[in-house]
Amino acid sequence: MNGKFPQHFLWGGAVAANQVEGAYQADGKGLSTSDLQPQGIFGAITPRTAGDSGIKDVAIDFYHRYPEDIALFAEMGFKCLRTSIAWSRIFPQGDEEMPNEAGLAFYDRLFDEMAKYGIQPLITLSHYEMPYGLVKHYGGWGDRRTIDFFERYARTVFERYKHKVKHWLTFNEINMSLHAPFTGVGLPQESDKSAIYQAIHHQLVASARAVKACHEIVPEGKIGNMLLGGILYPLSCKPEDLLETQRQNRDWLFFGDVQARGYYPAYMQRFFRENGIQVAITEEDRQTLRETIDFISFSYYMSGCVTADPAQYETARGNILDMVPNPHLASSEWGWQIDPIGLRYLLNVLYDRYQKPLFIVENGLGAKDRVEADGSIHDDYRINYLNDHLVQVAEAIDDGVEVMGYTSWGPIDLVSASKAEMSKRYGFIHVDRDDAGNGSLDRRRKKSFYWYRDVIHSNGASLKDRR
Ligand code: BG6
């Protein structure tokens, strides 16, 4: 793999505030939607009462332990760390005029710590959470006023961190709202399609406003979107399967099309009409959408298959999308199908479609780890997964795709999003905590820690083509 990765490739890892920070009420933070989902992003909404606790309330206590964690990332040679700002630390209810200084000060400390080691922040404005106050009092993204609240928040953090943060993302896996509306847009799970697409439209307008604000405020700032890259293959070469696959891929590519091109793609007209979906779009909205992102970012864990024949449709819930299993692929312990070549394919699809730089901001293997008697953890399965995906990234770069960087998901064990488990581990760094919240929270290097350090130090030359 020598020489395939560009010289300034941004190697690193990705986490999210609600999955690592804990300290869910510290320093004036308001409740976020994530604080009401102790069972994860598909789980029931649980009202909070004093003394209640979920695994995310402490998570891995990154809020207090970040200096130790950043030092470990630096030891691996990270050039970049992706995390999110918890909106409810900055605007606890969401609709305040003035931000919460203590929340802003936390991220100053975090970014300063990263700067000590030359680690560049890549910051998601909203990763699977928003202030719960906006849901309670306004109905979340269903209400147009949420666009203004979001813009105020975005402008506040751009102004505050414009000299510390140059790379930004708007909404994590923005297409996920189709599957988890409360998590994505703060709507009840049983909302109808018109309500969901209206809220999504508001979020797309808000994303474009953030792009504009970033361009105005952050010198040399670059801002991208973030898609769940759930690429789908036809289960067979039957033309009906192919057409259905195109249709289903458009379900998620729609978001990228609006954010990268600046307008609704033509195919959505028919989709809206045939599904009885009404979305109010003003002329001003159309103008706003023209402010497009600088780069495309996405997560990639698996591919899936599509068939036009409902009788054949076995549903395997993979990550967030419902997919038919691919008979040619093996699965992880959580049933997610492993497809490194799919990453090369997806990179090419997105580059062909948008001709914008791409950033892989999530990819990794959730697995159970065993700590040996001497404290070591031999996670060769994780090394193999990441190695094989990175080999395909190198191939895509060779294909001519412009790839800015790669931040593997969960460089340190964290609370999983889908089921709020600690036992689904992604990290190079082990955290001593179990699903019930027991454990010292001590950090420990796994075998993959040293492997990733070598990959970064050699700029990918140490990767092995195992095909
Ligand atoms: C992505 C999310 O969907 O996948 C992350 O952006 C999430 O927040 C990751 O953690 C892996 O999913 P899970 O459910 O294994 O944590």
Short mmCIF file of C-alpha atoms and ligand atoms in Angstrom, two decimals:
data_model
loop_
_atom_site.label_atom_id
_atom_site.label_comp_id
_atom_site.label_asym_id
_atom_site.label_seq_id
_atom_site.Cartn_x
_atom_site.Cartn_y
_atom_site.Cartn_z
CA MET A 1 0.00 0.00 0.00
CA ASN A 2 3.06 2.22 -0.19
CA GLY A 3 2.47 5.70 -1.50
CA LYS A 4 -1.27 5.40 -2.06
CA PHE A 5 -2.42 7.67 0.75
CA PRO A 6 -1.82 11.38 0.19
CA GLN A 7 0.77 13.11 2.35
CA HIS A 8 -1.70 15.11 4.44
CA PHE A 9 -4.28 12.35 4.82
CA LEU A 10 -6.28 12.91 8.01
CA TRP A 11 -5.92 9.69 9.99
CA GLY A 12 -7.85 9.47 13.22
CA GLY A 13 -10.94 8.34 15.05
CA ALA A 14 -14.54 9.42 15.61
CA VAL A 15 -16.74 9.63 18.70
CA ALA A 16 -19.91 11.53 19.62
CA ALA A 17 -20.70 13.63 22.68
CA ASN A 18 -23.66 11.58 23.91
CA GLN A 19 -21.75 8.30 23.58
CA VAL A 20 -18.61 9.32 25.47
CA GLU A 21 -18.98 12.44 27.57
CA GLY A 22 -21.41 11.46 30.35
CA ALA A 23 -21.77 14.41 32.78
CA TYR A 24 -25.25 14.81 31.38
CA GLN A 25 -26.20 17.61 33.75
CA ALA A 26 -22.80 19.17 34.43
CA ASP A 27 -22.10 22.88 34.18
CA GLY A 28 -25.61 23.90 33.21
CA LYS A 29 -26.19 21.35 30.43
CA GLY A 30 -29.86 20.88 29.56
CA LEU A 31 -31.46 17.53 28.82
CA SER A 32 -30.96 16.35 25.28
CA THR A 33 -33.14 13.95 23.32
CA SER A 34 -30.41 11.33 23.80
CA ASP A 35 -30.80 11.65 27.60
CA LEU A 36 -34.37 10.40 27.13
CA GLN A 37 -33.28 7.31 25.20
CA PRO A 38 -31.47 5.11 27.74
CA GLN A 39 -32.05 2.08 25.49
CA GLY A 40 -30.51 3.65 22.40
CA ILE A 41 -31.67 5.49 19.31
CA PHE A 42 -34.55 3.15 18.50
CA GLY A 43 -35.60 2.73 22.14
CA ALA A 44 -38.69 4.08 23.86
CA ILE A 45 -38.69 7.69 25.04
CA THR A 46 -38.26 7.58 28.81
CA PRO A 47 -39.16 10.69 30.79
CA ARG A 48 -36.39 11.68 33.20
CA THR A 49 -37.01 11.94 36.90
CA ALA A 50 -34.42 12.82 39.50
CA GLY A 51 -32.07 9.96 40.28
CA ASP A 52 -32.81 7.99 37.12
CA SER A 53 -29.73 6.66 35.46
CA GLY A 54 -28.87 5.15 32.12
CA ILE A 55 -25.52 4.00 30.81
CA LYS A 56 -25.05 7.25 28.87
CA ASP A 57 -25.31 9.42 32.01
CA VAL A 58 -21.69 8.55 32.73
CA ALA A 59 -20.80 6.91 29.39
CA ILE A 60 -16.98 6.67 29.50
CA ASP A 61 -16.68 9.92 31.46
CA PHE A 62 -14.83 11.62 28.62
CA TYR A 63 -16.05 14.94 30.03
CA HIS A 64 -13.54 14.54 32.86
CA ARG A 65 -11.02 12.07 31.42
CA TYR A 66 -10.44 13.65 28.01
CA PRO A 67 -6.79 14.66 28.73
CA GLU A 68 -5.85 11.00 29.24
CA ASP A 69 -7.79 9.93 26.14
CA ILE A 70 -6.35 12.63 23.90
CA ALA A 71 -2.85 11.63 25.05
CA LEU A 72 -3.59 8.03 24.01
CA PHE A 73 -4.90 9.18 20.61
CA ALA A 74 -1.74 11.24 20.21
CA GLU A 75 0.36 8.17 21.04
CA MET A 76 -1.27 6.45 18.05
CA GLY A 77 -0.34 9.46 15.95
CA PHE A 78 -3.86 10.81 15.31
CA LYS A 79 -3.95 13.78 12.96
CA CYS A 80 -7.65 14.28 13.48
CA LEU A 81 -10.37 13.54 16.03
CA ARG A 82 -14.02 13.70 15.14
CA THR A 83 -16.42 14.44 17.95
CA SER A 84 -19.63 16.41 18.33
CA ILE A 85 -20.68 19.36 20.41
CA ALA A 86 -23.66 18.62 22.64
CA TRP A 87 -26.01 21.42 21.56
CA SER A 88 -27.69 21.29 24.99
CA ARG A 89 -24.40 22.24 26.71
CA ILE A 90 -24.38 25.46 24.71
CA PHE A 91 -28.12 26.23 24.63
CA PRO A 92 -29.57 24.07 27.44
CA GLN A 93 -33.20 24.46 26.36
CA GLY A 94 -32.40 25.35 22.77
CA ASP A 95 -34.25 28.67 22.57
CA GLU A 96 -32.18 30.91 24.87
CA GLU A 97 -30.87 34.23 23.60
CA MET A 98 -27.47 33.76 25.21
CA PRO A 99 -25.26 30.65 25.30
CA ASN A 100 -24.12 28.83 28.42
CA GLU A 101 -20.54 29.96 29.03
CA ALA A 102 -19.59 26.87 31.05
CA GLY A 103 -20.57 24.63 28.13
CA LEU A 104 -18.55 26.70 25.67
CA ALA A 105 -15.57 26.64 28.05
CA PHE A 106 -15.57 22.83 28.12
CA TYR A 107 -15.05 22.58 24.36
CA ASP A 108 -12.34 25.27 24.54
CA ARG A 109 -10.47 23.05 26.97
CA LEU A 110 -11.01 20.00 24.77
CA PHE A 111 -9.82 21.69 21.56
CA ASP A 112 -6.83 23.21 23.38
CA GLU A 113 -5.85 19.77 24.61
CA MET A 114 -6.03 18.41 21.06
CA ALA A 115 -3.98 21.33 19.75
CA LYS A 116 -1.15 20.44 22.15
CA TYR A 117 -0.59 17.31 20.06
CA GLY A 118 -1.43 18.79 16.68
CA ILE A 119 -4.70 16.82 16.46
CA GLN A 120 -7.22 18.65 14.27
CA PRO A 121 -10.85 18.61 15.42
CA LEU A 122 -13.58 17.54 13.00
CA ILE A 123 -16.77 18.69 14.70
CA THR A 124 -20.34 17.51 14.14
CA LEU A 125 -22.88 20.15 15.12
CA SER A 126 -25.60 17.62 15.88
CA HIS A 127 -24.92 13.93 16.40
CA TYR A 128 -28.16 12.10 17.23
CA GLU A 129 -29.30 14.68 19.77
CA MET A 130 -30.86 18.10 20.22
CA PRO A 131 -32.02 20.04 23.31
CA TYR A 132 -35.12 18.30 24.60
CA GLY A 133 -36.66 21.74 25.28
CA LEU A 134 -37.03 22.21 21.53
CA VAL A 135 -38.98 18.98 21.25
CA LYS A 136 -41.18 19.73 24.23
CA HIS A 137 -42.04 23.32 23.36
CA TYR A 138 -41.79 23.40 19.57
CA GLY A 139 -42.16 19.83 18.32
CA GLY A 140 -38.52 19.54 17.27
CA TRP A 141 -37.69 19.94 13.58
CA GLY A 142 -41.38 19.84 12.74
CA ASP A 143 -41.42 23.56 13.56
CA ARG A 144 -39.72 26.07 11.31
CA ARG A 145 -38.48 28.08 14.30
CA THR A 146 -36.03 25.29 15.08
CA ILE A 147 -34.09 26.36 11.97
CA ASP A 148 -33.42 29.75 13.62
CA PHE A 149 -32.44 28.18 16.92
CA PHE A 150 -30.02 25.89 15.14
CA GLU A 151 -28.52 28.74 13.17
CA ARG A 152 -27.99 30.72 16.36
CA TYR A 153 -26.22 27.74 17.88
CA ALA A 154 -24.10 27.15 14.76
CA ARG A 155 -23.07 30.81 14.53
CA THR A 156 -22.22 30.83 18.24
CA VAL A 157 -19.84 27.89 17.98
CA PHE A 158 -18.32 29.07 14.68
CA GLU A 159 -17.53 32.46 16.26
CA ARG A 160 -16.17 30.91 19.41
CA TYR A 161 -13.97 28.22 17.84
CA LYS A 162 -13.17 29.71 14.43
CA HIS A 163 -9.43 29.70 15.15
CA LYS A 164 -9.44 26.21 16.65
CA VAL A 165 -11.78 24.20 14.40
CA LYS A 166 -11.50 24.27 10.62
CA HIS A 167 -13.49 21.15 9.69
CA TRP A 168 -17.21 20.93 10.48
CA LEU A 169 -20.13 18.59 9.76
CA THR A 170 -23.79 19.54 10.05
CA PHE A 171 -26.07 16.58 10.98
CA ASN A 172 -24.83 13.08 11.71
CA GLU A 173 -26.33 10.46 9.37
CA ILE A 174 -29.01 12.90 8.28
CA ASN A 175 -30.83 10.16 6.35
CA MET A 176 -31.40 8.23 9.58
CA SER A 177 -34.51 10.32 10.37
CA LEU A 178 -36.44 8.13 7.94
CA HIS A 179 -35.88 5.21 10.34
CA ALA A 180 -35.60 6.86 13.76
CA PRO A 181 -37.58 10.13 13.61
CA PHE A 182 -37.26 11.00 17.29
CA THR A 183 -33.47 10.69 17.19
CA GLY A 184 -33.14 12.50 13.90
CA VAL A 185 -35.76 15.22 13.94
CA GLY A 186 -37.41 15.06 17.38
CA LEU A 187 -40.72 13.68 16.07
CA PRO A 188 -42.74 10.81 17.55
CA GLN A 189 -41.72 7.44 16.14
CA GLU A 190 -45.20 6.90 14.59
CA SER A 191 -45.22 10.22 12.66
CA ASP A 192 -46.54 10.07 9.11
CA LYS A 193 -44.32 10.53 6.07
CA SER A 194 -45.44 14.11 5.35
CA ALA A 195 -44.51 15.18 8.87
CA ILE A 196 -41.14 13.44 8.66
CA TYR A 197 -40.23 14.90 5.25
CA GLN A 198 -41.36 18.36 6.38
CA ALA A 199 -39.05 18.12 9.40
CA ILE A 200 -36.26 16.79 7.17
CA HIS A 201 -36.80 19.74 4.85
CA HIS A 202 -36.38 22.13 7.80
CA GLN A 203 -33.20 20.32 8.75
CA LEU A 204 -31.83 20.54 5.21
CA VAL A 205 -32.51 24.30 5.20
CA ALA A 206 -30.80 24.57 8.61
CA SER A 207 -27.83 22.61 7.27
CA ALA A 208 -27.52 25.05 4.33
CA ARG A 209 -27.74 28.02 6.71
CA ALA A 210 -24.92 26.52 8.78
CA VAL A 211 -22.86 26.07 5.61
CA LYS A 212 -23.37 29.76 4.78
CA ALA A 213 -22.51 30.83 8.32
CA CYS A 214 -19.36 28.69 8.34
CA HIS A 215 -18.22 30.23 5.07
CA GLU A 216 -18.82 33.70 6.46
CA ILE A 217 -17.27 33.20 9.89
CA VAL A 218 -14.53 30.54 9.85
CA PRO A 219 -11.40 31.57 7.92
CA GLU A 220 -10.39 28.66 5.65
CA GLY A 221 -13.21 26.63 7.19
CA LYS A 222 -14.60 23.60 5.37
CA ILE A 223 -17.99 22.14 6.13
CA GLY A 224 -19.48 18.85 5.02
CA ASN A 225 -22.66 16.83 5.38
CA MET A 226 -22.78 13.38 6.94
CA LEU A 227 -24.60 10.45 5.36
CA LEU A 228 -25.19 6.93 6.53
CA GLY A 229 -23.59 5.27 3.52
CA GLY A 230 -25.94 2.32 3.36
CA ILE A 231 -25.13 1.21 -0.18
CA LEU A 232 -27.49 -1.41 -1.57
CA TYR A 233 -26.92 -4.06 -4.24
CA PRO A 234 -29.60 -5.87 -6.25
CA LEU A 235 -30.07 -9.41 -4.89
CA SER A 236 -30.22 -10.65 -8.48
CA CYS A 237 -29.72 -9.23 -11.98
CA LYS A 238 -33.49 -9.22 -12.60
CA PRO A 239 -34.30 -5.77 -14.02
CA GLU A 240 -37.03 -5.38 -11.38
CA ASP A 241 -34.46 -5.91 -8.63
CA LEU A 242 -32.12 -3.40 -10.23
CA LEU A 243 -34.82 -0.76 -10.47
CA GLU A 244 -35.92 -1.31 -6.89
CA THR A 245 -32.29 -1.01 -5.77
CA GLN A 246 -31.97 2.31 -7.55
CA ARG A 247 -35.13 3.50 -5.87
CA GLN A 248 -33.99 2.46 -2.41
CA ASN A 249 -30.51 3.94 -2.86
CA ARG A 250 -32.21 7.20 -3.78
CA ASP A 251 -33.95 7.17 -0.39
CA TRP A 252 -30.62 8.09 1.22
CA LEU A 253 -28.78 9.69 -1.71
CA PHE A 254 -31.61 12.25 -1.80
CA PHE A 255 -30.04 13.95 1.23
CA GLY A 256 -26.63 14.15 -0.39
CA ASP A 257 -28.19 15.37 -3.64
CA VAL A 258 -29.83 18.33 -1.90
CA GLN A 259 -26.79 19.16 0.22
CA ALA A 260 -24.22 18.81 -2.55
CA ARG A 261 -26.20 20.14 -5.54
CA GLY A 262 -28.37 22.74 -3.82
CA TYR A 263 -31.83 21.64 -4.94
CA TYR A 264 -34.32 18.79 -4.72
CA PRO A 265 -33.61 16.09 -7.31
CA ALA A 266 -36.30 15.56 -9.96
CA TYR A 267 -37.05 11.98 -8.85
CA MET A 268 -38.46 13.27 -5.53
CA GLN A 269 -41.47 14.85 -7.25
CA ARG A 270 -42.84 11.48 -8.27
CA PHE A 271 -41.91 9.94 -4.93
CA PHE A 272 -43.80 12.65 -3.03
CA ARG A 273 -46.79 12.48 -5.38
CA GLU A 274 -47.14 8.70 -5.30
CA ASN A 275 -46.77 8.56 -1.53
CA GLY A 276 -49.18 11.42 -0.85
CA ILE A 277 -46.41 13.46 0.79
CA GLN A 278 -46.91 17.22 1.07
CA VAL A 279 -43.88 19.36 1.92
CA ALA A 280 -44.10 23.15 2.23
CA ILE A 281 -41.02 24.62 0.52
CA THR A 282 -40.79 28.41 0.21
CA GLU A 283 -38.91 30.36 -2.43
CA GLU A 284 -36.57 31.57 0.30
CA ASP A 285 -35.88 27.94 1.27
CA ARG A 286 -34.92 27.18 -2.32
CA GLN A 287 -32.46 30.09 -2.32
CA THR A 288 -30.98 28.98 1.00
CA LEU A 289 -30.45 25.42 -0.22
CA ARG A 290 -28.16 26.74 -2.95
CA GLU A 291 -25.37 27.16 -0.37
CA THR A 292 -23.73 23.75 -0.78
CA ILE A 293 -21.28 21.76 1.28
CA ASP A 294 -17.53 21.65 0.62
CA PHE A 295 -17.10 17.91 1.05
CA ILE A 296 -19.14 14.75 1.56
CA SER A 297 -18.67 12.70 4.68
CA PHE A 298 -20.24 9.36 5.48
CA SER A 299 -20.25 6.32 7.71
CA TYR A 300 -19.73 2.87 6.30
CA TYR A 301 -20.20 -0.38 8.17
CA MET A 302 -21.87 -2.72 5.69
CA SER A 303 -23.69 -3.09 2.43
CA GLY A 304 -27.00 -4.82 1.90
CA CYS A 305 -29.22 -6.25 -0.84
CA VAL A 306 -32.58 -5.38 -2.32
CA THR A 307 -35.22 -7.50 -4.03
CA ALA A 308 -38.41 -6.39 -5.74
CA ASP A 309 -40.18 -9.53 -4.57
CA PRO A 310 -41.74 -8.94 -1.16
CA ALA A 311 -42.18 -12.68 -0.61
CA GLN A 312 -38.41 -13.07 -0.61
CA TYR A 313 -37.87 -10.15 1.65
CA GLU A 314 -36.20 -11.35 4.81
CA THR A 315 -35.55 -8.33 6.93
CA ALA A 316 -32.19 -8.14 8.63
CA ARG A 317 -31.92 -4.97 10.61
CA GLY A 318 -28.46 -3.76 9.85
CA ASN A 319 -27.30 -0.58 11.59
CA ILE A 320 -30.28 1.58 10.74
CA LEU A 321 -31.52 0.40 7.39
CA ASP A 322 -33.48 -2.73 6.63
CA MET A 323 -31.52 -4.83 4.21
CA VAL A 324 -31.73 -8.30 2.69
CA PRO A 325 -28.60 -10.27 3.66
CA ASN A 326 -26.00 -10.85 0.97
CA PRO A 327 -25.34 -14.60 0.59
CA HIS A 328 -21.68 -13.94 -0.28
CA LEU A 329 -20.73 -12.10 2.90
CA ALA A 330 -19.95 -13.02 6.50
CA SER A 331 -21.44 -11.08 9.41
CA SER A 332 -20.22 -9.55 12.65
CA GLU A 333 -21.47 -10.79 16.04
CA TRP A 334 -24.21 -8.18 15.72
CA GLY A 335 -25.30 -9.42 12.30
CA TRP A 336 -23.74 -6.57 10.33
CA GLN A 337 -22.38 -7.90 7.05
CA ILE A 338 -18.70 -7.29 6.39
CA ASP A 339 -17.92 -5.96 2.91
CA PRO A 340 -14.62 -4.10 2.45
CA ILE A 341 -15.02 -3.97 -1.34
CA GLY A 342 -18.33 -2.18 -0.78
CA LEU A 343 -16.35 0.73 0.65
CA ARG A 344 -14.33 1.08 -2.55
CA TYR A 345 -17.54 0.85 -4.55
CA LEU A 346 -19.31 3.44 -2.38
CA LEU A 347 -16.37 5.87 -2.60
CA ASN A 348 -16.52 5.62 -6.38
CA VAL A 349 -20.32 6.02 -6.48
CA LEU A 350 -20.21 9.16 -4.34
CA TYR A 351 -17.27 10.68 -6.20
CA ASP A 352 -18.85 10.00 -9.59
CA ARG A 353 -22.08 11.57 -8.39
CA TYR A 354 -20.78 14.69 -6.63
CA GLN A 355 -17.15 15.32 -7.66
CA LYS A 356 -16.47 16.65 -4.20
CA PRO A 357 -13.79 15.45 -1.76
CA LEU A 358 -14.91 12.58 0.45
CA PHE A 359 -14.20 11.96 4.12
CA ILE A 360 -14.83 8.53 5.69
CA VAL A 361 -15.83 9.65 9.17
CA GLU A 362 -17.01 6.29 10.58
CA ASN A 363 -16.04 2.70 9.92
CA GLY A 364 -15.29 -0.06 12.38
CA LEU A 365 -16.16 -3.39 13.92
CA GLY A 366 -18.32 -3.72 17.02
CA ALA A 367 -17.21 -6.90 18.78
CA LYS A 368 -16.94 -8.51 22.20
CA ASP A 369 -13.38 -8.43 23.52
CA ARG A 370 -11.75 -10.77 26.02
CA VAL A 371 -9.28 -9.39 28.54
CA GLU A 372 -6.58 -12.03 29.18
CA ALA A 373 -5.22 -12.77 32.64
CA ASP A 374 -2.21 -10.56 31.95
CA GLY A 375 -4.50 -7.70 30.88
CA SER A 376 -3.79 -7.99 27.14
CA ILE A 377 -6.53 -7.96 24.48
CA HIS A 378 -5.85 -9.74 21.19
CA ASP A 379 -8.38 -8.19 18.84
CA ASP A 380 -7.11 -9.58 15.55
CA TYR A 381 -10.69 -9.66 14.18
CA ARG A 382 -10.79 -5.85 14.51
CA ILE A 383 -7.37 -5.46 12.93
CA ASN A 384 -8.44 -7.63 9.98
CA TYR A 385 -11.68 -5.71 9.50
CA LEU A 386 -10.00 -2.31 9.52
CA ASN A 387 -7.01 -3.46 7.48
CA ASP A 388 -9.23 -4.88 4.73
CA HIS A 389 -11.36 -1.74 4.56
CA LEU A 390 -8.32 0.52 4.42
CA VAL A 391 -6.84 -1.59 1.61
CA GLN A 392 -10.02 -0.80 -0.33
CA VAL A 393 -9.72 2.90 0.52
CA ALA A 394 -6.24 2.78 -1.02
CA GLU A 395 -7.73 1.14 -4.11
CA ALA A 396 -10.35 3.89 -4.39
CA ILE A 397 -7.65 6.54 -4.10
CA ASP A 398 -5.88 4.72 -6.92
CA ASP A 399 -9.17 4.84 -8.85
CA GLY A 400 -8.86 8.63 -8.66
CA VAL A 401 -11.24 9.31 -5.77
CA GLU A 402 -10.27 12.29 -3.63
CA VAL A 403 -10.32 11.09 -0.01
CA MET A 404 -9.53 13.66 2.70
CA GLY A 405 -9.22 11.29 5.62
CA TYR A 406 -10.41 8.34 7.61
CA THR A 407 -11.66 8.45 11.20
CA SER A 408 -12.45 4.96 12.45
CA TRP A 409 -15.53 4.71 14.63
CA GLY A 410 -14.97 4.45 18.35
CA PRO A 411 -11.15 4.56 18.73
CA ILE A 412 -11.94 4.15 22.40
CA ASP A 413 -14.76 1.86 23.62
CA LEU A 414 -17.98 3.83 24.03
CA VAL A 415 -21.72 3.35 24.46
CA SER A 416 -23.21 1.95 21.26
CA ALA A 417 -25.89 4.04 19.60
CA SER A 418 -28.39 1.41 18.52
CA LYS A 419 -28.77 -0.44 21.82
CA ALA A 420 -26.77 1.59 24.34
CA GLU A 421 -24.41 -1.31 25.05
CA MET A 422 -20.84 -1.14 26.33
CA SER A 423 -20.17 -4.75 25.31
CA LYS A 424 -20.28 -3.82 21.61
CA ARG A 425 -16.73 -2.53 21.52
CA TYR A 426 -15.07 -0.68 18.66
CA GLY A 427 -11.98 0.69 20.37
CA PHE A 428 -8.23 0.47 20.07
CA ILE A 429 -8.48 1.42 23.73
CA HIS A 430 -10.47 -0.74 26.12
CA VAL A 431 -12.63 0.90 28.79
CA ASP A 432 -13.41 -1.10 31.90
CA ARG A 433 -17.19 -0.77 32.04
CA ASP A 434 -19.93 -3.32 31.39
CA ASP A 435 -23.53 -3.04 30.16
CA ALA A 436 -24.79 -2.64 33.72
CA GLY A 437 -22.41 0.26 34.35
CA ASN A 438 -19.97 -1.70 36.54
CA GLY A 439 -16.23 -1.14 36.16
CA SER A 440 -13.37 1.17 37.02
CA LEU A 441 -13.49 3.10 33.70
CA ASP A 442 -9.75 2.43 33.41
CA ARG A 443 -8.28 2.62 29.92
CA ARG A 444 -6.12 -0.16 28.45
CA ARG A 445 -4.37 -0.48 25.05
CA LYS A 446 -5.51 -3.38 22.83
CA LYS A 447 -3.36 -5.12 20.21
CA SER A 448 -5.12 -2.98 17.56
CA PHE A 449 -3.76 0.15 19.27
CA TYR A 450 -0.23 -0.71 18.17
CA TRP A 451 -1.43 -1.87 14.76
CA TYR A 452 -3.21 1.46 14.06
CA ARG A 453 -0.21 3.40 15.35
CA ASP A 454 1.93 1.63 12.73
CA VAL A 455 -0.61 2.27 9.98
CA ILE A 456 -0.62 5.98 10.74
CA HIS A 457 3.15 6.24 11.17
CA SER A 458 3.72 4.49 7.84
CA ASN A 459 0.91 6.48 6.16
CA GLY A 460 -0.76 3.21 5.21
CA ALA A 461 2.36 1.39 3.98
CA SER A 462 2.02 -1.25 6.74
CA LEU A 463 -1.42 -2.37 5.52
CA LYS A 464 -1.56 -5.91 4.16
CA ASP A 465 -3.40 -6.95 1.04
CA ARG A 466 -4.86 -10.25 2.34
CA ARG A 467 -6.94 -11.08 -0.74
C1 BG6 B 1 -23.48 5.21 13.33
C2 BG6 B 1 -23.59 6.35 14.30
O1 BG6 B 1 -24.77 4.86 12.94
O2 BG6 B 1 -23.02 3.99 13.74
C3 BG6 B 1 -22.81 6.17 15.58
O3 BG6 B 1 -23.28 7.59 13.73
C4 BG6 B 1 -22.91 4.73 16.01
O4 BG6 B 1 -23.31 7.07 16.54
C5 BG6 B 1 -22.28 3.86 14.95
O5 BG6 B 1 -22.35 4.47 17.27
C6 BG6 B 1 -22.23 2.39 15.28
O6 BG6 B 1 -23.49 1.95 15.67
P1 BG6 B 1 -23.68 1.17 17.03
O7 BG6 B 1 -25.12 0.96 17.19
O8 BG6 B 1 -22.90 -0.09 16.91
O9 BG6 B 1 -23.10 2.06 18.09
#
